mmCIF file of C-alpha atoms and ligand atoms in Angstrom:
data_model
loop_
_atom_site.group_PDB
_atom_site.id
_atom_site.type_symbol
_atom_site.label_atom_id
_atom_site.label_comp_id
_atom_site.label_asym_id
_atom_site.label_seq_id
_atom_site.Cartn_x
_atom_site.Cartn_y
_atom_site.Cartn_z
ATOM 1 C CA MET X 1 79.756 186.223 171.271
ATOM 2 C CA LYS X 2 77.967 185.227 174.459
ATOM 3 C CA LEU X 3 79.848 183.657 177.354
ATOM 4 C CA ASP X 4 77.811 180.438 177.153
ATOM 5 C CA GLU X 5 78.711 179.998 173.508
ATOM 6 C CA ILE X 6 82.421 180.482 174.143
ATOM 7 C CA LEU X 7 82.364 178.040 177.033
ATOM 8 C CA HIS X 8 80.956 175.342 174.763
ATOM 9 C CA LYS X 9 83.326 175.840 171.834
ATOM 10 C CA THR X 10 85.686 172.950 171.092
ATOM 11 C CA ASP X 11 88.579 175.319 170.473
ATOM 12 C CA LEU X 12 89.396 178.810 171.754
ATOM 13 C CA ASN X 13 91.367 181.598 170.099
ATOM 14 C CA LYS X 14 93.536 184.138 171.890
ATOM 15 C CA GLU X 15 90.820 186.768 172.060
ATOM 16 C CA GLU X 16 88.358 184.342 173.635
ATOM 17 C CA ILE X 17 90.957 183.133 176.131
ATOM 18 C CA VAL X 18 91.727 186.718 177.171
ATOM 19 C CA TYR X 19 87.994 187.387 177.520
ATOM 20 C CA LEU X 20 87.603 184.388 179.840
ATOM 21 C CA LEU X 21 90.693 185.263 181.895
ATOM 22 C CA GLU X 22 89.363 188.796 182.343
ATOM 23 C CA LEU X 23 85.940 187.753 183.633
ATOM 24 C CA SER X 24 85.453 189.548 186.879
ATOM 25 C CA ASP X 25 81.868 189.357 188.042
ATOM 26 C CA PHE X 26 80.915 186.521 190.319
ATOM 27 C CA ARG X 27 78.162 184.991 188.195
ATOM 28 C CA ASN X 28 80.186 184.733 185.006
ATOM 29 C CA THR X 29 83.296 183.485 186.756
ATOM 30 C CA ARG X 30 81.198 180.799 188.392
ATOM 31 C CA LYS X 31 79.909 179.765 184.969
ATOM 32 C CA LEU X 32 83.495 179.395 183.745
ATOM 33 C CA PHE X 33 84.410 177.296 186.774
ATOM 34 C CA GLU X 34 81.345 175.088 186.462
ATOM 35 C CA ARG X 35 81.981 174.459 182.786
ATOM 36 C CA ALA X 36 85.627 173.577 183.505
ATOM 37 C CA ASP X 37 84.512 171.101 186.169
ATOM 38 C CA GLU X 38 82.084 169.539 183.694
ATOM 39 C CA VAL X 39 84.819 169.216 181.044
ATOM 40 C CA ARG X 40 87.156 167.691 183.646
ATOM 41 C CA LYS X 41 84.540 165.122 184.573
ATOM 42 C CA PHE X 42 83.872 164.249 180.934
ATOM 43 C CA TYR X 43 87.511 163.863 179.838
ATOM 44 C CA CYS X 44 89.238 162.806 183.055
ATOM 45 C CA GLY X 45 86.550 161.345 185.308
ATOM 46 C CA ASP X 46 86.468 161.703 189.085
ATOM 47 C CA GLU X 47 89.829 160.106 189.769
ATOM 48 C CA VAL X 48 92.600 162.215 191.241
ATOM 49 C CA HIS X 49 96.099 161.011 190.367
ATOM 50 C CA LEU X 50 98.874 161.238 192.920
ATOM 51 C CA ARG X 51 102.448 161.927 191.872
ATOM 52 C CA ALA X 52 104.896 161.642 194.761
ATOM 53 C CA ILE X 53 107.677 164.205 194.552
ATOM 54 C CA VAL X 54 111.219 163.591 195.758
ATOM 55 C CA ASP X 55 113.337 166.740 195.690
ATOM 56 C CA PHE X 56 116.682 164.977 195.794
ATOM 57 C CA SER X 57 119.094 167.908 195.283
ATOM 58 C CA ASN X 58 118.740 171.653 195.739
ATOM 59 C CA TYR X 59 122.042 172.512 194.066
ATOM 60 C CA CYS X 60 121.406 174.651 191.004
ATOM 61 C CA GLU X 61 123.732 176.140 188.431
ATOM 62 C CA ASN X 62 121.091 178.575 187.168
ATOM 63 C CA ASP X 63 120.210 181.949 188.578
ATOM 64 C CA CYS X 64 116.525 182.440 187.751
ATOM 65 C CA LEU X 65 115.293 185.719 189.213
ATOM 66 C CA TYR X 66 112.228 184.196 190.901
ATOM 67 C CA CYS X 67 113.608 180.992 192.354
ATOM 68 C CA GLY X 68 114.913 180.433 195.882
ATOM 69 C CA LEU X 69 117.279 177.707 194.669
ATOM 70 C CA ARG X 70 119.155 180.169 192.435
ATOM 71 C CA ARG X 71 122.922 179.845 192.420
ATOM 72 C CA SER X 72 123.493 183.252 194.029
ATOM 73 C CA ASN X 73 121.378 182.417 197.057
ATOM 74 C CA ASN X 74 123.999 181.749 199.731
ATOM 75 C CA ASN X 75 121.424 181.657 202.491
ATOM 76 C CA ILE X 76 120.242 178.116 202.029
ATOM 77 C CA GLN X 77 121.829 174.892 203.051
ATOM 78 C CA ARG X 78 122.536 172.853 199.940
ATOM 79 C CA TYR X 79 121.987 169.081 200.034
ATOM 80 C CA ARG X 80 122.137 166.035 197.819
ATOM 81 C CA MET X 81 120.424 162.780 198.661
ATOM 82 C CA SER X 82 122.454 159.665 197.933
ATOM 83 C CA PRO X 83 121.171 157.203 195.300
ATOM 84 C CA ASP X 84 120.405 154.778 198.147
ATOM 85 C CA GLU X 85 118.319 157.396 199.970
ATOM 86 C CA ILE X 86 116.424 158.164 196.758
ATOM 87 C CA ILE X 87 115.744 154.479 196.144
ATOM 88 C CA GLU X 88 114.675 153.992 199.768
ATOM 89 C CA THR X 89 112.199 156.878 199.364
ATOM 90 C CA ALA X 90 110.886 155.316 196.142
ATOM 91 C CA LYS X 91 110.291 152.111 198.113
ATOM 92 C CA THR X 92 108.287 154.021 200.736
ATOM 93 C CA ILE X 93 106.195 155.629 197.999
ATOM 94 C CA SER X 94 105.565 152.292 196.347
ATOM 95 C CA ASN X 95 104.672 150.739 199.724
ATOM 96 C CA VAL X 96 101.929 153.306 200.375
ATOM 97 C CA GLY X 97 100.427 152.375 197.014
ATOM 98 C CA ILE X 98 101.405 155.401 194.932
ATOM 99 C CA ARG X 99 102.474 154.376 191.436
ATOM 100 C CA SER X 100 104.007 157.582 190.130
ATOM 101 C CA ILE X 101 107.208 159.244 191.362
ATOM 102 C CA VAL X 102 108.720 162.579 190.342
ATOM 103 C CA LEU X 103 112.505 162.786 190.749
ATOM 104 C CA GLN X 104 113.146 166.511 190.946
ATOM 105 C CA SER X 105 116.230 168.660 191.515
ATOM 106 C CA GLY X 106 117.849 171.965 190.698
ATOM 107 C CA ASP X 107 120.036 171.985 187.588
ATOM 108 C CA ASP X 108 122.699 169.823 189.213
ATOM 109 C CA LYS X 109 125.211 168.136 186.906
ATOM 110 C CA ASN X 110 126.681 166.248 189.860
ATOM 111 C CA PHE X 111 123.855 163.849 189.107
ATOM 112 C CA ASP X 112 125.431 162.827 185.839
ATOM 113 C CA VAL X 113 123.941 160.623 183.177
ATOM 114 C CA ASP X 114 125.086 157.354 184.806
ATOM 115 C CA LYS X 115 123.983 158.198 188.341
ATOM 116 C CA ILE X 116 120.492 159.111 187.145
ATOM 117 C CA ALA X 117 120.321 156.084 184.829
ATOM 118 C CA TYR X 118 121.274 153.801 187.715
ATOM 119 C CA ILE X 119 118.556 155.254 189.958
ATOM 120 C CA ILE X 120 115.933 154.943 187.215
ATOM 121 C CA TYR X 121 116.917 151.387 186.332
ATOM 122 C CA PHE X 122 116.972 150.230 189.939
ATOM 123 C CA ILE X 123 113.566 151.748 190.721
ATOM 124 C CA LYS X 124 111.982 150.341 187.549
ATOM 125 C CA GLN X 125 113.396 146.862 188.218
ATOM 126 C CA ASN X 126 112.089 146.766 191.763
ATOM 127 C CA PHE X 127 108.845 148.744 191.905
ATOM 128 C CA ASP X 128 105.790 148.986 189.686
ATOM 129 C CA ILE X 129 105.920 152.758 189.350
ATOM 130 C CA ALA X 130 106.053 155.404 186.614
ATOM 131 C CA ILE X 131 109.046 157.730 186.789
ATOM 132 C CA THR X 132 108.900 161.422 185.938
ATOM 133 C CA LEU X 133 112.194 163.291 185.727
ATOM 134 C CA SER X 134 112.290 167.006 186.537
ATOM 135 C CA LEU X 135 115.967 167.928 186.279
ATOM 136 C CA GLY X 136 115.956 170.998 184.061
ATOM 137 C CA GLU X 137 117.528 171.220 180.616
ATOM 138 C CA ARG X 138 120.031 168.431 179.933
ATOM 139 C CA ASP X 139 121.779 167.046 176.845
ATOM 140 C CA PHE X 140 119.535 165.352 174.307
ATOM 141 C CA GLU X 141 121.758 162.249 174.536
ATOM 142 C CA GLU X 142 121.094 162.078 178.281
ATOM 143 C CA TYR X 143 117.329 162.251 177.771
ATOM 144 C CA LYS X 144 117.660 159.271 175.403
ATOM 145 C CA ILE X 145 119.721 157.176 177.788
ATOM 146 C CA TRP X 146 117.313 157.812 180.665
ATOM 147 C CA LYS X 147 114.439 156.791 178.440
ATOM 148 C CA TYR X 148 116.220 153.483 177.693
ATOM 149 C CA ALA X 149 116.866 153.093 181.423
ATOM 150 C CA GLY X 150 113.094 153.212 181.969
ATOM 151 C CA ALA X 151 112.023 156.824 182.603
ATOM 152 C CA ASP X 152 108.453 157.467 181.516
ATOM 153 C CA ARG X 153 107.880 161.211 181.778
ATOM 154 C CA TYR X 154 109.712 164.525 181.818
ATOM 155 C CA LEU X 155 108.503 167.683 183.521
ATOM 156 C CA ILE X 156 109.986 170.990 182.432
ATOM 157 C CA LYS X 157 107.864 174.112 182.524
ATOM 158 C CA HIS X 158 108.134 176.713 179.814
ATOM 159 C CA GLU X 159 107.471 179.222 182.670
ATOM 160 C CA THR X 160 106.362 181.994 180.270
ATOM 161 C CA ALA X 161 105.624 182.027 176.548
ATOM 162 C CA ASN X 162 106.746 185.655 176.336
ATOM 163 C CA ALA X 163 110.267 185.282 174.881
ATOM 164 C CA LYS X 164 111.461 188.662 176.158
ATOM 165 C CA LEU X 165 110.207 188.071 179.673
ATOM 166 C CA TYR X 166 111.702 184.572 179.561
ATOM 167 C CA SER X 167 115.130 186.025 178.796
ATOM 168 C CA VAL X 168 114.847 188.572 181.600
ATOM 169 C CA LEU X 169 114.049 185.832 184.109
ATOM 170 C CA HIS X 170 116.635 183.286 183.020
ATOM 171 C CA GLU X 171 120.196 184.467 182.601
ATOM 172 C CA LYS X 172 121.543 181.799 180.257
ATOM 173 C CA GLN X 173 118.439 180.210 178.797
ATOM 174 C CA ASN X 174 115.954 181.216 176.130
ATOM 175 C CA LEU X 175 112.396 180.252 175.243
ATOM 176 C CA LYS X 176 113.249 178.851 171.810
ATOM 177 C CA GLU X 177 115.611 176.296 173.331
ATOM 178 C CA ARG X 178 113.156 175.424 176.090
ATOM 179 C CA ILE X 179 110.550 174.614 173.452
ATOM 180 C CA GLU X 180 113.079 172.545 171.471
ATOM 181 C CA HIS X 181 113.729 170.484 174.594
ATOM 182 C CA LEU X 182 110.010 169.922 175.128
ATOM 183 C CA GLU X 183 109.562 168.876 171.504
ATOM 184 C CA PHE X 184 112.562 166.555 171.566
ATOM 185 C CA LEU X 185 111.421 164.860 174.768
ATOM 186 C CA LYS X 186 108.047 164.218 173.236
ATOM 187 C CA SER X 187 109.561 162.936 169.990
ATOM 188 C CA ILE X 188 111.523 160.197 171.797
ATOM 189 C CA GLY X 189 108.483 158.939 173.664
ATOM 190 C CA TYR X 190 108.394 160.737 176.999
ATOM 191 C CA GLU X 191 105.067 161.883 178.343
ATOM 192 C CA VAL X 192 105.774 165.557 178.750
ATOM 193 C CA GLY X 193 104.681 168.095 181.330
ATOM 194 C CA SER X 194 105.025 171.846 181.015
ATOM 195 C CA GLY X 195 103.285 174.965 182.280
ATOM 196 C CA ASN X 196 103.708 178.521 183.467
ATOM 197 C CA LEU X 197 104.001 180.857 186.413
ATOM 198 C CA ILE X 198 101.168 183.329 186.979
ATOM 199 C CA GLY X 199 101.718 186.851 188.259
ATOM 200 C CA LEU X 200 105.346 187.286 187.249
ATOM 201 C CA PRO X 201 106.429 190.927 187.243
ATOM 202 C CA GLN X 202 105.644 192.515 183.840
ATOM 203 C CA GLN X 203 103.484 189.582 182.726
ATOM 204 C CA THR X 204 100.188 190.452 180.986
ATOM 205 C CA ILE X 205 96.908 188.588 180.521
ATOM 206 C CA GLU X 206 97.858 188.228 176.836
ATOM 207 C CA ASP X 207 101.048 186.449 177.931
ATOM 208 C CA ILE X 208 99.000 183.969 179.957
ATOM 209 C CA ALA X 209 96.743 183.381 176.946
ATOM 210 C CA GLU X 210 99.911 182.616 174.943
ATOM 211 C CA ASP X 211 101.000 180.179 177.684
ATOM 212 C CA LEU X 212 97.748 178.296 177.263
ATOM 213 C CA LEU X 213 98.027 178.283 173.480
ATOM 214 C CA LEU X 214 101.612 177.022 173.688
ATOM 215 C CA CYS X 215 100.499 174.127 175.900
ATOM 216 C CA LYS X 216 97.871 173.324 173.296
ATOM 217 C CA LYS X 217 100.332 173.542 170.407
ATOM 218 C CA LEU X 218 102.885 171.316 172.100
ATOM 219 C CA ASP X 219 100.138 168.788 172.831
ATOM 220 C CA ILE X 220 101.648 168.093 176.241
ATOM 221 C CA ASP X 221 100.401 165.402 178.598
ATOM 222 C CA MET X 222 100.389 167.511 181.770
ATOM 223 C CA ALA X 223 100.086 171.282 182.177
ATOM 224 C CA SER X 224 100.817 173.035 185.442
ATOM 225 C CA PHE X 225 99.539 176.554 186.090
ATOM 226 C CA SER X 226 100.813 177.941 189.353
ATOM 227 C CA PRO X 227 101.077 181.332 191.000
ATOM 228 C CA PHE X 228 104.379 183.122 191.411
ATOM 229 C CA VAL X 229 105.254 183.298 195.120
ATOM 230 C CA PRO X 230 107.968 185.846 195.995
ATOM 231 C CA SER X 231 110.954 184.159 197.540
ATOM 232 C CA PRO X 232 113.366 185.769 200.033
ATOM 233 C CA ASN X 233 116.991 186.131 198.934
ATOM 234 C CA THR X 234 115.949 186.579 195.307
ATOM 235 C CA PRO X 235 115.753 189.811 193.281
ATOM 236 C CA TYR X 236 111.970 189.343 193.194
ATOM 237 C CA ARG X 237 111.537 189.086 196.976
ATOM 238 C CA ASN X 238 109.471 192.298 197.167
ATOM 239 C CA LYS X 239 107.264 191.679 194.128
ATOM 240 C CA ASN X 240 103.556 190.958 194.402
ATOM 241 C CA VAL X 241 102.328 187.428 194.858
ATOM 242 C CA GLY X 242 100.373 185.902 191.936
ATOM 243 C CA SER X 243 96.589 186.043 192.192
ATOM 244 C CA VAL X 244 94.670 182.960 193.353
ATOM 245 C CA GLU X 245 91.650 184.042 191.316
ATOM 246 C CA LEU X 246 93.655 184.429 188.096
ATOM 247 C CA THR X 247 95.371 181.091 188.699
ATOM 248 C CA LEU X 248 91.985 179.390 189.126
ATOM 249 C CA LYS X 249 90.712 181.034 185.947
ATOM 250 C CA THR X 250 93.825 179.881 184.070
ATOM 251 C CA ILE X 251 93.288 176.310 185.306
ATOM 252 C CA ALA X 252 89.632 176.491 184.247
ATOM 253 C CA VAL X 253 90.386 177.862 180.770
ATOM 254 C CA GLY X 254 93.254 175.367 180.535
ATOM 255 C CA ARG X 255 90.857 172.516 181.204
ATOM 256 C CA ILE X 256 88.356 173.716 178.583
ATOM 257 C CA LEU X 257 91.107 174.242 175.987
ATOM 258 C CA LEU X 258 93.327 171.240 176.772
ATOM 259 C CA LYS X 259 90.560 168.740 177.546
ATOM 260 C CA ASN X 260 92.249 165.422 178.453
ATOM 261 C CA THR X 261 95.559 166.934 179.582
ATOM 262 C CA HIS X 262 96.424 166.249 183.225
ATOM 263 C CA ILE X 263 96.362 169.437 185.327
ATOM 264 C CA PRO X 264 97.739 169.495 188.887
ATOM 265 C CA ALA X 265 96.435 171.402 191.888
ATOM 266 C CA THR X 266 99.867 172.753 192.739
ATOM 267 C CA THR X 267 101.636 173.186 196.057
ATOM 268 C CA ALA X 268 102.135 176.862 195.154
ATOM 269 C CA ILE X 269 98.380 177.596 195.060
ATOM 270 C CA ALA X 270 97.914 175.695 198.323
ATOM 271 C CA THR X 271 100.682 177.820 199.812
ATOM 272 C CA ILE X 272 99.044 181.165 199.107
ATOM 273 C CA ASP X 273 95.487 179.979 199.896
ATOM 274 C CA SER X 274 94.796 177.368 202.566
ATOM 275 C CA LEU X 275 91.971 175.981 200.410
ATOM 276 C CA GLY X 276 93.826 176.494 197.132
ATOM 277 C CA ARG X 277 94.285 172.836 196.381
ATOM 278 C CA GLU X 278 90.602 172.010 196.870
ATOM 279 C CA LYS X 279 89.567 175.061 194.829
ATOM 280 C CA ALA X 280 91.850 174.018 191.960
ATOM 281 C CA LEU X 281 90.405 170.497 191.996
ATOM 282 C CA ARG X 282 86.934 171.994 191.659
ATOM 283 C CA VAL X 283 87.760 174.078 188.565
ATOM 284 C CA GLY X 284 89.558 171.594 186.348
ATOM 285 C CA ALA X 285 92.553 170.078 188.145
ATOM 286 C CA ASN X 286 92.827 166.284 188.429
ATOM 287 C CA VAL X 287 96.313 165.664 189.845
ATOM 288 C CA VAL X 288 97.900 166.221 193.270
ATOM 289 C CA MET X 289 101.616 166.024 193.960
ATOM 290 C CA PRO X 290 102.366 165.149 197.603
ATOM 291 C CA ASP X 291 105.901 165.822 198.771
ATOM 292 C CA PHE X 292 107.817 162.722 199.856
ATOM 293 C CA THR X 293 111.182 164.407 200.287
ATOM 294 C CA PRO X 294 112.579 163.153 203.618
ATOM 295 C CA LYS X 295 111.850 165.655 206.388
ATOM 296 C CA ASN X 296 115.475 166.520 207.120
ATOM 297 C CA TYR X 297 115.914 167.874 203.580
ATOM 298 C CA ARG X 298 112.470 169.247 202.821
ATOM 299 C CA ASP X 299 112.785 172.755 204.258
ATOM 300 C CA ASN X 300 115.875 173.387 202.190
ATOM 301 C CA TYR X 301 114.046 172.820 198.910
ATOM 302 C CA CYS X 302 112.783 176.363 199.137
ATOM 303 C CA LEU X 303 111.663 177.471 195.668
ATOM 304 C CA TYR X 304 109.485 179.878 197.637
ATOM 305 C CA PRO X 305 108.700 180.229 201.384
ATOM 306 C CA HIS X 306 106.187 178.378 203.581
ATOM 307 C CA LYS X 307 105.359 175.629 201.129
ATOM 308 C CA ARG X 308 102.069 174.197 202.338
ATOM 309 C CA LEU X 309 102.274 170.472 202.003
ATOM 310 C CA LEU X 310 99.350 168.180 201.572
ATOM 311 C CA VAL X 311 100.380 166.242 204.637
ATOM 312 C CA ASP X 312 103.275 166.636 206.967
ATOM 313 C CA ASP X 313 104.085 162.990 207.222
ATOM 314 C CA PRO X 314 103.341 161.397 203.860
ATOM 315 C CA ILE X 315 104.073 157.917 205.095
ATOM 316 C CA ASN X 316 100.878 157.871 207.139
ATOM 317 C CA SER X 317 99.006 159.930 204.636
ATOM 318 C CA ALA X 318 97.204 157.587 202.255
ATOM 319 C CA SER X 319 93.958 157.504 204.225
ATOM 320 C CA PHE X 320 94.103 161.238 204.908
ATOM 321 C CA ILE X 321 94.449 162.073 201.216
ATOM 322 C CA GLN X 322 91.607 159.671 200.478
ATOM 323 C CA HIS X 323 89.496 161.516 203.041
ATOM 324 C CA ILE X 324 90.135 164.950 201.476
ATOM 325 C CA MET X 325 89.344 163.650 197.993
ATOM 326 C CA ASN X 326 86.170 161.922 199.161
ATOM 327 C CA SER X 327 84.973 165.160 200.715
ATOM 328 C CA LEU X 328 85.247 166.677 197.232
ATOM 329 C CA GLY X 329 83.298 163.804 195.697
ATOM 330 C CA ARG X 330 86.459 162.456 194.092
ATOM 331 C CA ARG X 331 88.516 159.335 194.580
ATOM 332 C CA VAL X 332 92.216 158.642 194.583
ATOM 333 C CA SER X 333 93.306 156.652 191.558
ATOM 334 C CA ASN X 334 95.286 153.480 192.113
ATOM 335 C CA SER X 335 96.737 153.542 188.594
ATOM 336 C CA ARG X 336 99.998 155.080 187.362
ATOM 337 C CA GLY X 337 98.027 158.021 186.011
ATOM 338 C CA ASP X 338 99.403 157.656 182.486
ATOM 339 C CA SER X 339 98.713 160.267 179.861
ATOM 340 C CA LEU X 340 95.037 160.299 178.972
ATOM 341 C CA LYS X 341 96.075 161.065 175.401
ATOM 342 C CA LYS X 342 97.841 157.731 175.013
ATOM 343 C CA GLN X 343 94.827 155.921 176.362
ATOM 344 C CA SER X 344 92.459 157.574 173.941
ATOM 345 C CA HIS X 345 94.720 156.407 171.080
ATOM 346 C CA LEU X 346 94.071 152.860 172.192
ATOM 347 C CA ILE X 347 90.315 153.161 172.097
HETATM 348 N N1 5AD A 401 107.040 180.786 192.844
HETATM 349 C C1 5AD A 401 106.355 179.769 192.275
HETATM 350 N N2 5AD A 401 106.938 178.760 191.608
HETATM 351 C C2 5AD A 401 108.277 178.774 191.514
HETATM 352 N N3 5AD A 401 109.130 177.952 190.896
HETATM 353 C C3 5AD A 401 110.377 178.394 191.099
HETATM 354 N N4 5AD A 401 110.348 179.511 191.834
HETATM 355 C C4 5AD A 401 109.052 179.790 192.092
HETATM 356 C C5 5AD A 401 108.382 180.823 192.782
HETATM 357 N N5 5AD A 401 109.058 181.823 193.345
HETATM 358 C C6 5AD A 401 108.695 176.809 190.089
HETATM 359 C C7 5AD A 401 109.096 176.997 188.630
HETATM 360 C C8 5AD A 401 109.886 175.760 188.308
HETATM 361 C C9 5AD A 401 109.515 174.813 189.418
HETATM 362 C C10 5AD A 401 110.528 173.796 189.732
HETATM 363 O O1 5AD A 401 109.313 175.645 190.527
HETATM 364 O O2 5AD A 401 107.934 177.060 187.825
HETATM 365 O O3 5AD A 401 109.551 175.217 187.065
#
């Protein structure tokens, strides 16, 4: 089948996805990128949604081979923000006009069900903002309580759809359970975000095709495709960094396959390529996640080194972000950036 035909299909099978991910010559890759941008415009429009991240604790009980927050890393300073500090940061975010906040941490049970519920409830009572939780795998009962407290979304990447590789990377966790968590979260009404890492040691192009197909099957609301960045003090510190080109192709194929699913231009791609964020926005991405973690904590949330932030001082950033988006012919949304799937149900 010709490239043009594949690019205009409404659904893609594994073979076609692999074919697109393996495109290597400039002309054909550009065709893929242009088609993805067209599909993004059709399904998502020109608005870029901002989700403000607050990394409120870097304690983690897991020991994932790739992650700088892993339990065995004794070379970082661990911190926890207090509920008041988290709420104060939510207020700042709301004051600059961003209506979506991501409360993110390592797998830290010190933030128990009540502490998290209190934070959610307080923020929802006081600010007009959607809350995404990104706390790792927790009890199903806890997910339910946080939903009642007002949480809107849950972000938990499947990381890789290759079950064997998944088990190598994560000491105590397995892919089957990760998928059960994603399905449960969706079933109780969360908007759900998932996604993968690109360029993990031993990962193949077929694995990445399976990642895309899993995102499709789970019918998730946001899918994040980001490069693996080797992190010091981890067993993978000397491995190769994920490829920018392959990440961009994955985003582009993701857009064509997943249509109205939100796709972020991640901090990780911006970190390994100074124009990574802009490039991602041009090939299918429609979300940006600026970091609002208070400065004194930020450097210690070191999933990987030299995180390149959108802006150093987010508080004065609204006009700067607007400027970058305008230069791409896009505009910053002033909505909560709800799932586009929900909205199409209403039409
Ligand atoms: N490179 C890129 N992303 C990473 N993450 C963790 N470690 C790395 C790394 N070395 C990502 C994982 C996780 C999220 C919180 O951070 O995908 O889901």
